[in-house]
Coordinates of C-alpha atoms in Angstrom, one line a residue:
X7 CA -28.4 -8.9 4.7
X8 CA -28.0 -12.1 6.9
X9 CA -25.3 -14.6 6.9
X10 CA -25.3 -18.4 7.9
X11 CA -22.7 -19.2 10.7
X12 CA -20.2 -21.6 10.4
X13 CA -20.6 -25.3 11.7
X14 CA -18.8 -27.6 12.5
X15 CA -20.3 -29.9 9.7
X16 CA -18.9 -26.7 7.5
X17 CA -15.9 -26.4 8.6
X18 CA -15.5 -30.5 8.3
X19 CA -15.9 -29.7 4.6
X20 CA -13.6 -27.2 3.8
X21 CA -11.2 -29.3 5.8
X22 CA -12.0 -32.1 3.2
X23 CA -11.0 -29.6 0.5
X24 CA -7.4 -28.0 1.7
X25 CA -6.4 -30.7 4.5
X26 CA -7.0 -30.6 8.1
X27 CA -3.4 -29.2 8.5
X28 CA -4.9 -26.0 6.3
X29 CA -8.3 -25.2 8.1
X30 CA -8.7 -23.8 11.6
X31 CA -12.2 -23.7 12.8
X32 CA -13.5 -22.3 16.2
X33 CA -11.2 -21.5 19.6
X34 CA -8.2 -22.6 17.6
X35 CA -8.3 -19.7 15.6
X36 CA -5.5 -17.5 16.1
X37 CA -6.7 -13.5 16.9
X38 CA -4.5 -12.2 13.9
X39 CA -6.8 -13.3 11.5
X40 CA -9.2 -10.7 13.2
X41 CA -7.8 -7.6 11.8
X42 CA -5.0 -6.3 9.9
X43 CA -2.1 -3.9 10.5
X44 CA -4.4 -1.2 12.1
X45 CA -6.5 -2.6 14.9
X46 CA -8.2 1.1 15.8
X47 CA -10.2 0.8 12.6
X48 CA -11.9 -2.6 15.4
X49 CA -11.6 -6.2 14.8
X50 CA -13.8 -9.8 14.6
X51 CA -12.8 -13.0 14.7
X52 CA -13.6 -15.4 11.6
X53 CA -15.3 -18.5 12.9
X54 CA -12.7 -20.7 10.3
X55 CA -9.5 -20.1 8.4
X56 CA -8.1 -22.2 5.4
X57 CA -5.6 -21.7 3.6
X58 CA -6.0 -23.1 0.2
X59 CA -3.0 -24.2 -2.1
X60 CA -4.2 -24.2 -5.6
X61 CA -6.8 -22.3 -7.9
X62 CA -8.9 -25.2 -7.5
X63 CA -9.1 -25.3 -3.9
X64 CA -10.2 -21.9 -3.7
X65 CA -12.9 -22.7 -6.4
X66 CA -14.2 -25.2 -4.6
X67 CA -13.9 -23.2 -1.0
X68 CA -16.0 -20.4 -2.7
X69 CA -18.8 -22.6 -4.8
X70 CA -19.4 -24.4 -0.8
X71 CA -19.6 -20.9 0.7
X72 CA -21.6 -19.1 -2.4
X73 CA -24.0 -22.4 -1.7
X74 CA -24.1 -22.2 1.8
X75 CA -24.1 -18.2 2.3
X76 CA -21.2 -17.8 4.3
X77 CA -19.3 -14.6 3.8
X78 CA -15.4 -15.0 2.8
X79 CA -12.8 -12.6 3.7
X80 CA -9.5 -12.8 1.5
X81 CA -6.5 -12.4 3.6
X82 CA -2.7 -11.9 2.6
X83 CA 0.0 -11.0 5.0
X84 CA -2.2 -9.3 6.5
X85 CA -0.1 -5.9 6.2
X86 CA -3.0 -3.8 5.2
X87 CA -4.1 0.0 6.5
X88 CA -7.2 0.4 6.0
X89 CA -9.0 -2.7 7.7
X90 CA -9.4 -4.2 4.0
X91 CA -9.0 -7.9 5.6
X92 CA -10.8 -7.3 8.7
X93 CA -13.4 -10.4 8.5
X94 CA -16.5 -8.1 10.0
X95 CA -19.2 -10.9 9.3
X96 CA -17.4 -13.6 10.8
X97 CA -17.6 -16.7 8.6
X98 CA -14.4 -17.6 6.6
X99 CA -10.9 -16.1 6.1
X100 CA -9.7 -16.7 2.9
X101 CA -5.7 -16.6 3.5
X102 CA -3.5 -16.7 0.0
X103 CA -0.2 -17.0 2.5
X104 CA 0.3 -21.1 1.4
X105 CA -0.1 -19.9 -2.7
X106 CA 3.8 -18.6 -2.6
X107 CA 5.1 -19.8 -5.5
X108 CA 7.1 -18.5 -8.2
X109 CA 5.6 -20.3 -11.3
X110 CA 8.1 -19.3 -13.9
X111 CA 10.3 -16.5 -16.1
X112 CA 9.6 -15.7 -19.4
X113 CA 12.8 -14.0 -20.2
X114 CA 12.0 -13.1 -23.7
X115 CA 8.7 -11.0 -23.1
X116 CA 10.1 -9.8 -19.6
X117 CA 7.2 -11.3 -17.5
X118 CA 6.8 -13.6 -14.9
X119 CA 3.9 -16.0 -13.5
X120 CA 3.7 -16.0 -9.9
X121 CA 0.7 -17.0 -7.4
X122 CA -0.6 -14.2 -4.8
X123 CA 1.2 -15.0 -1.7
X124 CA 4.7 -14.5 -3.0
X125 CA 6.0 -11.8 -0.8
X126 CA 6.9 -8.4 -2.6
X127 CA 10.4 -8.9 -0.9
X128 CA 10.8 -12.8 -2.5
X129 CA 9.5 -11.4 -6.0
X130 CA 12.3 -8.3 -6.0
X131 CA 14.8 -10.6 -4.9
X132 CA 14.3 -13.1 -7.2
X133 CA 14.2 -10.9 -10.4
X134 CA 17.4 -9.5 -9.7
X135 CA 18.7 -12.8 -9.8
X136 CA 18.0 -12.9 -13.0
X137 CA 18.8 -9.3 -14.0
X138 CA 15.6 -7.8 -13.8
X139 CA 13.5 -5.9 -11.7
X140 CA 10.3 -5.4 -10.3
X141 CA 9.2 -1.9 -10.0
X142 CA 6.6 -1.3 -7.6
X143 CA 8.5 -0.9 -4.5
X144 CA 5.9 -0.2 -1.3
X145 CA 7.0 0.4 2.0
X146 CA 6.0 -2.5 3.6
X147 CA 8.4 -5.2 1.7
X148 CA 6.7 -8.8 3.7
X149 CA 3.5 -7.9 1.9
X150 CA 2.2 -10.1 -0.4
X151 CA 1.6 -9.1 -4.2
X152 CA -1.8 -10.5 -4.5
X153 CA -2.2 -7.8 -1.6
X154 CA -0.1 -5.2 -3.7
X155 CA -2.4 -5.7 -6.8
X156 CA -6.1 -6.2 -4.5
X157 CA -5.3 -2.3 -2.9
X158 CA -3.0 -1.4 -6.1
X159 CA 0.3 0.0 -3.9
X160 CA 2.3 2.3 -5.4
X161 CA 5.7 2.6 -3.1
X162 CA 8.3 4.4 -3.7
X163 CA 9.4 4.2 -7.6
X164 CA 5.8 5.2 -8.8
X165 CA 7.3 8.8 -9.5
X166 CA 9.1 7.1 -12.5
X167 CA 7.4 3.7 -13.0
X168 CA 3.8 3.7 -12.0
X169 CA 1.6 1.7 -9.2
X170 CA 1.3 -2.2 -9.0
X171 CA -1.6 -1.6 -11.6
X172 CA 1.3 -0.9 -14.4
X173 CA 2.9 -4.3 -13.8
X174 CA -0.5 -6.5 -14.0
X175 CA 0.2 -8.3 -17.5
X176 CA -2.7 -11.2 -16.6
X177 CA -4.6 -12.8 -13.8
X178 CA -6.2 -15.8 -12.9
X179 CA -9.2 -15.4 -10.3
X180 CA -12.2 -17.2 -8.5
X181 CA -15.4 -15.6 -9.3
X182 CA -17.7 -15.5 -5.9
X183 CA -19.5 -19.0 -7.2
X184 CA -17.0 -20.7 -7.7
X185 CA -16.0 -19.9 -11.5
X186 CA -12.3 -20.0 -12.7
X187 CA -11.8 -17.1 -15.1
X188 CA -8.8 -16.4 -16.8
X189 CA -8.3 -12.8 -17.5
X190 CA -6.4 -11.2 -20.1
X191 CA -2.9 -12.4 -21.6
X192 CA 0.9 -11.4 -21.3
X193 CA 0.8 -9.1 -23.9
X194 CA 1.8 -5.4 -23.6
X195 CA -0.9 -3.5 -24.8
X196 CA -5.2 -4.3 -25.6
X197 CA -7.8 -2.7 -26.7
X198 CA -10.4 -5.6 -26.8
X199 CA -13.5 -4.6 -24.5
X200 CA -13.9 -3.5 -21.3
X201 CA -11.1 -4.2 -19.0
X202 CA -12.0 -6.8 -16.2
X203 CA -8.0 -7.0 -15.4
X204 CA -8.1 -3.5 -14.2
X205 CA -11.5 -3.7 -12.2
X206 CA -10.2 -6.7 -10.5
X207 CA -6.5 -4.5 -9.4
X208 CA -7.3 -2.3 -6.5
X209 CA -10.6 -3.8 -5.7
X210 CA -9.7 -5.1 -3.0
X211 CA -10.5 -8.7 -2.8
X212 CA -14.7 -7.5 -3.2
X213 CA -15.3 -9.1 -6.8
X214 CA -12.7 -12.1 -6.9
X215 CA -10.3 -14.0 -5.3
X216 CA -7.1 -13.7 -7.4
X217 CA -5.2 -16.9 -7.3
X218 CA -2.3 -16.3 -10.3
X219 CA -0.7 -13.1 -11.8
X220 CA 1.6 -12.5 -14.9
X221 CA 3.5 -9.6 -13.8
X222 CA 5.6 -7.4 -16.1
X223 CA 9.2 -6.5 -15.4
X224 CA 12.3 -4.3 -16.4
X225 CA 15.5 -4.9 -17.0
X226 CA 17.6 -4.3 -14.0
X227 CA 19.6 -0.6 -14.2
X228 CA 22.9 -0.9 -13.6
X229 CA 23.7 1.5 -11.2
X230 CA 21.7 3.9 -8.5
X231 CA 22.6 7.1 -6.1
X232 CA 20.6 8.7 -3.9
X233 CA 20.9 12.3 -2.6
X234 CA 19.4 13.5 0.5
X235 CA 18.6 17.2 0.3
X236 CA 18.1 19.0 3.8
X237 CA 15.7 22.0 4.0
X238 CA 15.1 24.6 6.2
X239 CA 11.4 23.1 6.3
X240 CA 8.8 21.6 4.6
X241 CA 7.8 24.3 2.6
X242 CA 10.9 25.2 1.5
X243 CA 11.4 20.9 0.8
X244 CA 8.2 20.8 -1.3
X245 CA 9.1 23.7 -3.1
X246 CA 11.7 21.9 -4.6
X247 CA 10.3 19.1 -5.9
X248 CA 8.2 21.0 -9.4
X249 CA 11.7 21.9 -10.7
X250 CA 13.5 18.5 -9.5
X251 CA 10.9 16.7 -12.1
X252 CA 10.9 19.4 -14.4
X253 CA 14.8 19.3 -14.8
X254 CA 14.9 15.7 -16.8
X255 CA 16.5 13.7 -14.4
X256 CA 14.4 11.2 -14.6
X257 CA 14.5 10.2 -11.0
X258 CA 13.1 6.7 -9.5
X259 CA 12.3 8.3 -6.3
X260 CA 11.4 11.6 -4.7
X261 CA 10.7 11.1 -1.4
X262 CA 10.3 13.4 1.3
X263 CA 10.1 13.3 5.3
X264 CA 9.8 15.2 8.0
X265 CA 12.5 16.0 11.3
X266 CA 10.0 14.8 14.1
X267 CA 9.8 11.1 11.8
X268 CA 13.8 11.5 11.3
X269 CA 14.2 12.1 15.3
X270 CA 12.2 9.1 15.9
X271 CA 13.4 6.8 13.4
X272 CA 16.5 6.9 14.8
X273 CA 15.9 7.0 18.1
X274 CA 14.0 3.0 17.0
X275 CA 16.9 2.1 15.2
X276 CA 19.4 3.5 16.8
X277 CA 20.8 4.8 13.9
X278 CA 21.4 8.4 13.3
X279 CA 22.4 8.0 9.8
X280 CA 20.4 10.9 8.6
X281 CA 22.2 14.1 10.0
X282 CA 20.1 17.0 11.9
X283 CA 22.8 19.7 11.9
X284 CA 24.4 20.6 8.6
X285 CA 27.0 23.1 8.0
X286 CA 25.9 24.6 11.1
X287 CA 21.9 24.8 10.3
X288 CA 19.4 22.7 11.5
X289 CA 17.3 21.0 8.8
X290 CA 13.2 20.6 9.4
X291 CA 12.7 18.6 6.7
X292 CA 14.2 16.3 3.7
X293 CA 14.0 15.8 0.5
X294 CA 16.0 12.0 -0.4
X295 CA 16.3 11.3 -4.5
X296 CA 17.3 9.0 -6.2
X297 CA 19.0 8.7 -9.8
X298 CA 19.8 5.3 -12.1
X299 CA 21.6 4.9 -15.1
X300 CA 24.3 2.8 -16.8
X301 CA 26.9 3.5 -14.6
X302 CA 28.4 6.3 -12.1
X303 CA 29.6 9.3 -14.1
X304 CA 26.0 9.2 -16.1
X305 CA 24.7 9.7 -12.9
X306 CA 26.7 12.0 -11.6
X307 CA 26.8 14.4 -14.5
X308 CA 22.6 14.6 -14.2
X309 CA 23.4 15.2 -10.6
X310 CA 24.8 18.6 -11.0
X311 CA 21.7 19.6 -12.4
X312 CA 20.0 18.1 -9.3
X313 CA 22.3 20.4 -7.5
X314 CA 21.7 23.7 -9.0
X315 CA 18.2 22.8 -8.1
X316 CA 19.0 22.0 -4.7
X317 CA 20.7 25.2 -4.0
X318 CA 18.2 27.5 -6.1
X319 CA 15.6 26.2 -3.9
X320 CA 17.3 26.6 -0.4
X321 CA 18.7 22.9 0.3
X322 CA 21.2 23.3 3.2
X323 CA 23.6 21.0 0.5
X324 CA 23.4 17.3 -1.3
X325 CA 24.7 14.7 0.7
X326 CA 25.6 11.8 -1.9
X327 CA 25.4 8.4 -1.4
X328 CA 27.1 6.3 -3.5
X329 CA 28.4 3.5 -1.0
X330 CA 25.7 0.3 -1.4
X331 CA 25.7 0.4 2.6
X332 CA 25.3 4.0 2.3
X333 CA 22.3 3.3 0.5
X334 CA 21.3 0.9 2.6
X335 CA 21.0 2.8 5.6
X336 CA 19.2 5.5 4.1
X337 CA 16.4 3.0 2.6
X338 CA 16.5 1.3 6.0
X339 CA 15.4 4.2 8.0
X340 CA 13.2 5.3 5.2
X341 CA 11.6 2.1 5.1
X342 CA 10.9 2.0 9.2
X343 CA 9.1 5.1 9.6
X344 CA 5.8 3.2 10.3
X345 CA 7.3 0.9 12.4
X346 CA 9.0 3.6 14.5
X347 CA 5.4 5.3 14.5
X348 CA 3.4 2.2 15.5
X349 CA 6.4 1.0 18.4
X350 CA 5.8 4.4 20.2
X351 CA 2.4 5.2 19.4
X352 CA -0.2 3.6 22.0
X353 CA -3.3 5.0 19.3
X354 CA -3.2 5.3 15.8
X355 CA -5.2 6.5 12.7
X356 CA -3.7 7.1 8.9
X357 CA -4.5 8.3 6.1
X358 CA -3.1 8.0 2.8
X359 CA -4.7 10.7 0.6
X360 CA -3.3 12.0 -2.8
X361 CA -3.1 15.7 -3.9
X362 CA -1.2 18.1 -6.8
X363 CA 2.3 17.8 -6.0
X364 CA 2.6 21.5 -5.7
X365 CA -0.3 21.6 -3.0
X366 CA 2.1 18.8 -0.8
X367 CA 2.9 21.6 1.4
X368 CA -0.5 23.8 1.7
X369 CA -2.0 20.3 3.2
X370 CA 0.7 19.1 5.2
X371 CA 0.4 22.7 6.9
X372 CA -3.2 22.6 7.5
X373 CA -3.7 18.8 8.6
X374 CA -0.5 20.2 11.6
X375 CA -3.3 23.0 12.0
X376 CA -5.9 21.0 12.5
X377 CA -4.3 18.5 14.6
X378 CA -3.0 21.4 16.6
X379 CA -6.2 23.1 17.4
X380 CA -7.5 19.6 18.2
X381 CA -4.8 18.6 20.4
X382 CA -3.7 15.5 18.3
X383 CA 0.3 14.7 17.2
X384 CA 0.6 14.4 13.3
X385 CA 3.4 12.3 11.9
X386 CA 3.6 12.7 8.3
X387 CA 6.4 11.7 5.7
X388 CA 5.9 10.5 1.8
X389 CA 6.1 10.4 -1.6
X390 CA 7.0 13.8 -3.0
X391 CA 7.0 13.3 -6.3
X392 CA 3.5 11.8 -7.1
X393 CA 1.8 13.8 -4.1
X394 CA 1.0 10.6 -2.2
X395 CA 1.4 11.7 1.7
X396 CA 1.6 9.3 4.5
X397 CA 0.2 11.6 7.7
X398 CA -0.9 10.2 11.3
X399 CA -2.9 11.0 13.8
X400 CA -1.0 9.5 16.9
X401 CA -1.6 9.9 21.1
X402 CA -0.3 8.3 24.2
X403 CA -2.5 10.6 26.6
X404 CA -6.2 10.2 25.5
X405 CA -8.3 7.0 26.1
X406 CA -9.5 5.1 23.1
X407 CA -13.1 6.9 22.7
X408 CA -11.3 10.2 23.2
X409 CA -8.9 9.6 20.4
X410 CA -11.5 7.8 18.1
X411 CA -13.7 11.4 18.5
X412 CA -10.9 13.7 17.8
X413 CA -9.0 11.8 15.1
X414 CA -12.4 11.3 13.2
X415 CA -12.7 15.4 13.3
X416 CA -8.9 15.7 12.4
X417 CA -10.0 12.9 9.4
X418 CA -12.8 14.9 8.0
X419 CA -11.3 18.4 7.9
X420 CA -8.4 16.6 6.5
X421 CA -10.5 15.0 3.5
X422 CA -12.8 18.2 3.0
X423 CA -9.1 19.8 2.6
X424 CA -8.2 17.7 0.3
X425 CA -11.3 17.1 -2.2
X426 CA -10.7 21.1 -1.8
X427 CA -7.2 20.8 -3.8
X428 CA -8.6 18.0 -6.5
X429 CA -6.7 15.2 -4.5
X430 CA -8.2 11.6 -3.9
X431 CA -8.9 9.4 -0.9
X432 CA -5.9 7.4 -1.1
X433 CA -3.2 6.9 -3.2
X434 CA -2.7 3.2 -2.8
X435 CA -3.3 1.6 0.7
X436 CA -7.0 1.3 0.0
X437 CA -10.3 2.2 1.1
X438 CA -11.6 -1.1 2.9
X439 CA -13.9 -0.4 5.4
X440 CA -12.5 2.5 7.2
X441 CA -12.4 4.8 4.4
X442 CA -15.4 3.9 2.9
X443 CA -17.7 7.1 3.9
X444 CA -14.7 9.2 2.9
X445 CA -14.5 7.6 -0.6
X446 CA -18.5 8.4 -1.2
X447 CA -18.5 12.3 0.3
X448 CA -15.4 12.0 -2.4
X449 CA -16.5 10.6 -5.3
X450 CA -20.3 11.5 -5.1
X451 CA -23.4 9.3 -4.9
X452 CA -23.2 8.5 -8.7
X453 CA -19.3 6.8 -8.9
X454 CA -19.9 5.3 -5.8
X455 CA -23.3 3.7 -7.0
X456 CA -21.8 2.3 -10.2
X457 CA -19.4 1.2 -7.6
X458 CA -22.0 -0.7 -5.8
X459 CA -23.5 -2.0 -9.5
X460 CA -20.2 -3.5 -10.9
X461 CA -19.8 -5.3 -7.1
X462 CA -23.5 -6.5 -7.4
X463 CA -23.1 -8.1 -10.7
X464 CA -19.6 -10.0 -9.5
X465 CA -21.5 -11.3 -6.4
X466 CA -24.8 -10.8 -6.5
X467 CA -25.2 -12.8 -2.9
X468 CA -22.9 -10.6 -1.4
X469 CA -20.4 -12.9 0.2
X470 CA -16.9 -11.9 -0.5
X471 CA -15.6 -9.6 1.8
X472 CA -18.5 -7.8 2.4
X473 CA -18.5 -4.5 4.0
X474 CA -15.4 -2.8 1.9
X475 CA -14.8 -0.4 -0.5
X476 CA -18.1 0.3 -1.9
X477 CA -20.3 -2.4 -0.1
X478 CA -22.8 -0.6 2.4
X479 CA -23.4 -3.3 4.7
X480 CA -22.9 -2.8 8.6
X481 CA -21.9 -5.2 10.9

């Protein structure tokens, strides 16, 4: 399918409709509109950018480009993996960034209103202010929610309170043409029809432009610990993590990580905070948990069970954190792993597959197998306790074609490996456009075809973000 390019005429009227301050057309355009956190996956620069500030804008900007055939690419912060934002026709980027604001509380239903480029970060910060949280917790905290909800992120709490998808109460959204459609209300719980509210989360900006959420929250626990667990090694950390979840603790977060991402992160930050050597043994691997309640001796008392589990399975000992900089530091270098990755890694692929939490270690073993045989480094660290791994393929010595070829061999064995153990393409950053051949060898011709129907019927011309998920279009 063939698009029309941008003119200048064009680009006059979306200027009309968001200000000239709010629409960038031609040379002025700025090359991080051209891709998204993981430039390997290639790039292409939008021929105009606006950034709209209302729903109305944005229904306007898409009846003008539905009319005109000009694809639209819908753009957050821009933090995405899996080249979900990458504008690979050209023609408009859609950015949410200027739709920041927090709309409202309703404190007697536990909800809030919020539009899509309020920053995950802003959003948990702001419900704690008024004694309540936010659950969904990804790594990368300057994202934006309408992001979290387009590739549904999970983060790090999912173990105990679910992905972004839990927390999506109602949304607001542009339809291709130009439609406003309101979708679904604050309530907790329907049963009327099919659900458009959950087509729309973790579709990744293909069938609508989402331009206000109601998001559920929680009230705010009153007191967390975490507990790093050192292991022997990866194996022996995994093991662990069945009985952890079996033993009722209830925790918020299982996370585990490996020594090489440890070593590195705090060679970044210059932090050694998490210790290599303990009581004399060198650990290969981490388990970090952590437990909320009402208040410390609550937690504490579940804790010795956490303990006896710990030491059952081989943990070297429980290093407790109570101290709230303690804490801090822990979820600090936790939180920089990528970063570390990404500030000494020239090349870089990812992948973010799912699989049984009791095959965490059989995969993690074979993907440093693979990558191994192939001469590639693996960096891997994750979510233990939903089986939601976060692995690399990283070089400083090959050129760009040689690491291209061998990570794409190190990617396929991996994904044969892992439809192999029931798992799933990715867990929450997405599919976009790099994933998308995975996701059909995955799913099989018939999901990914009613895949392809359900995005024909949203936009039949085939404008917004094209290319993605399910969308077989090459540039």
């Amino acid at each position: 399918m063939s698009y029309n390019t941008v003119t200048e005429d064009f680009a006059k009227q979306l200027a009309s409709i968001v200000g000239e301050a709010h629409c960038v057309y031609g040379s002025e355009v700025s090359e991080d509109y051209s891709h998204d956190e993981m430039p390997i996956y290639g790039s292409r620069m939008p021929e105009v950018v606006v950034h709209p500030g209302c729903t109305e804008e944005v229904s306007a900007i898409m009846r003008l480009c539905n009319d005109n055939n000009i694809p639209v690419t819908v753009r957050g912060a821009g933090t995405g993996l899996a080249g979900g934002s990458t504008p690979l026709f050209g023609g408009v980027v859609l950015c949410t960034m200027r739709m920041n604001k927090i709309l409202g509380y309703d404190m007697k239903n536990f909800n809030v209103r919020i539009q899509p480029g309020v920053r995950l970060c802003e959003l948990a910060a702001d419900a704690l202010e008024h004694n309540l949280m936010y659950p969904p917790d990804p790594g990368e905290k300057t994202g934006s929610v309408g992001g979290n909800v387009n590739t549904n992120a999970g983060g790090m709490r999912a173990v105990k309170y679910g992905t972004t998808r839990d927390y999506v109460l109602a949304m607001t959204v542009v339809l291709p043409n130009g439609e406003i459609l309101e979708i679904d209300k604050a309530v907790t719980k329907t049963s009327s029809g099919y659900s458009l509210l959950h087509l729309i989360v973790g579709s990744e900006g293909t069938l609508a432009v989402i331009t206000e959420l109601t998001m559920k929250l929680v009230p705010n626990p009153k007191e967390d610990i975490s507990f790093l667990l050192p292991f022997e090694n990866i194996e022996a950390a995994i093991t662990s993590v069945p009985p952890i979840k079996h033993a009722g603790l209830d925790p918020r977060s299982i996370e585990f990580m490996e020594r090489d991402i440890v070593d590195s992160s705090a060679e970044f930050t210059g932090s050694k905070f998490i210790p290599t050597v303990i009581n004399g043994k060198e650990a290969g691997a981490y388990i970090l948990v952590t437990l909320e309640g009402n208040d410390e001796d609550e937690i504490m008392s579940r804790a010795e069970t956490l303990m006896e589990v710990a030491d059952e399975h081989g943990a070297f000992d429980v290093l407790v954190m109570k101290d709230s900089d303690d804490k801090a530091a822990i979820w600090a270098a936790r939180s920089a792993f990528l970063t570390c990755i990404e500030a000494d890694t020239k090349y870089l692929d990812e992948m973010d597959v799912v699989v049984p939490v009791d095959n965490i270690a059989e995969f993690l073993e074979y993907v440093h197998q693979v990558g191994t045989e192939k001469g590639m480094r693996i960096r891997s660290f994750g979510h233990a306790g939903d089986g939601n791994l976060h692995i690399y393929c990283s070089s400083n010595n090959k050129t760009e074609e040689e690491f291209k070829v061998i990570s794409a061999e190190v990617m396929q064995a991996s994904y044969d490996k892992c439809a192999e153990l029931n798992g799933a393409v990715s867990g929450e950053h997405g599919i976009g456009h790099a994933k998308k051949e995975y996701l059909k060898q995955s799913v099989g011709e018939t999901a990914f075809g009613l895949m392809a129907a359900i995005k024909q019927v949203f936009d039949p011309k085939g404008i917004l973000n094209p290319g993605k998920v399910c969308d077989e279009r090459e540039a």
